[in-house]
Amino acid sequence: MASDAYPKSVLYCGVCSLPPEYCEFGGTTKKCEEWLEQHHPDLHSQLYSKEAIEQNLASLSLDAQKRAEKDSQKKAAKAATAEARAAETRASSKILIKRIERNKRKYVTAVQGLEAFGLDIKKVAKDFGKKFATGSSVTKVPGGGDEITVQGDLSDDIFDYIVEHYKDVPEDNLECVEDKKKKKADG
Amino acid sequence: MFKKDISPGAKSKVKSSVQRTIRAKVLETYPLLEPYIEDILPKKEQLDLVKLPDRVSLYTLAQTPLFFQHMDDAILPHLTLVHQYPHAFHRLRIDRGAIRFVLSGATLMAPGLTSPGGRLPNDPNDTDGKYGTEELLPGTVVAIEAEGKETACMVGVLKMGTEEMKKAKKGQACEAGHYLGDGLWGLNLG
């Protein structure tokens, strides 16, 4: 061991981000196993071979085994429900692109609901600013939550940009709205 | 410490003088890192300080987290660093049964270390001397490995000396600092 080259490079699981040998203690063991099989078949055969599993079980008392199993099942169920819920919110939440009239012929564009898709809105705001060369900021909405405000009428451009760059966002969940008055009618 | 998911706070650059003190402190606490310190904390690179909740500060180099510190306590290494240089830290090993508790953030209890699967310094079962021969005192920073695993699963501060642990065989052994899958582990610095 002492002659090993340092720094050691450690492989981390692509699903749960732990080193693969600890995957069994996360809630997503099944998925981790599949991932490992696809990406690192040699390690997979080493970690998930029958002997390895039997050996793991042998070192625990029967009682402890049962408890551990129950625990891991609970964890797995929890992880599964959390994921399902996340997928659901993702499917149901909408991104609103609002064109708001500031003065006659002057507009700002507000984008709401990006955070439901796991995007960091601060970063997205920065990206918008860079892409369109306009002011772009994160502002608080009176009803709670944040929105991105981009200067200028960019609703169509932003629509295209989101579709193109953030693949997680389905196009159907994007919506363009227009606000005529200075005061926001409900979108 | 990081049981819940956390979000990084303000990020700021570390003054070069402070950077030097950090470097000196790291070397003092972990003398075995000496040969690699240039790789870990290069003199010329700009360190960043990321503030985390509960007065924890995390030192990062570009996107890689290196060390974290609660107020002025000991500087603890991030687990990725422990994985890269495992031999540079004091190591203990826990038995298989304790892994799941540790990975859900429990305080490490002494039986997990004293049982046949666990390893403390001067262990008769430890043939290749991996876990050292020196008894450790309370307050020492240790990396916790696990039975049958190669990589460490936790970094913490000893609450009880290893000698005492062998005698008492119960009670809290090590305060959970940072474990695999906790908020600090999942922290996104991008």
mmCIF file of N, CA and C in Angstrom, chain A residues 14 99 115 134:
data_model
loop_
_atom_site.group_PDB
_atom_site.id
_atom_site.type_symbol
_atom_site.label_atom_id
_atom_site.label_comp_id
_atom_site.label_asym_id
_atom_site.label_seq_id
_atom_site.Cartn_x
_atom_site.Cartn_y
_atom_site.Cartn_z
ATOM 1 N N GLY A 14 -22.047 7.292 -10.206
ATOM 2 C CA GLY A 14 -22.710 8.356 -10.945
ATOM 3 C C GLY A 14 -24.131 8.593 -10.490
ATOM 4 N N ARG A 99 -44.016 38.958 -20.823
ATOM 5 C CA ARG A 99 -43.548 40.206 -21.401
ATOM 6 C C ARG A 99 -44.315 41.317 -20.706
ATOM 7 N N GLU A 115 -36.803 27.246 -11.154
ATOM 8 C CA GLU A 115 -36.174 26.495 -10.070
ATOM 9 C C GLU A 115 -36.778 25.098 -9.899
ATOM 10 N N THR A 134 -27.979 42.135 -22.105
ATOM 11 C CA THR A 134 -28.876 43.077 -21.441
ATOM 12 C C THR A 134 -28.761 42.882 -19.937
#
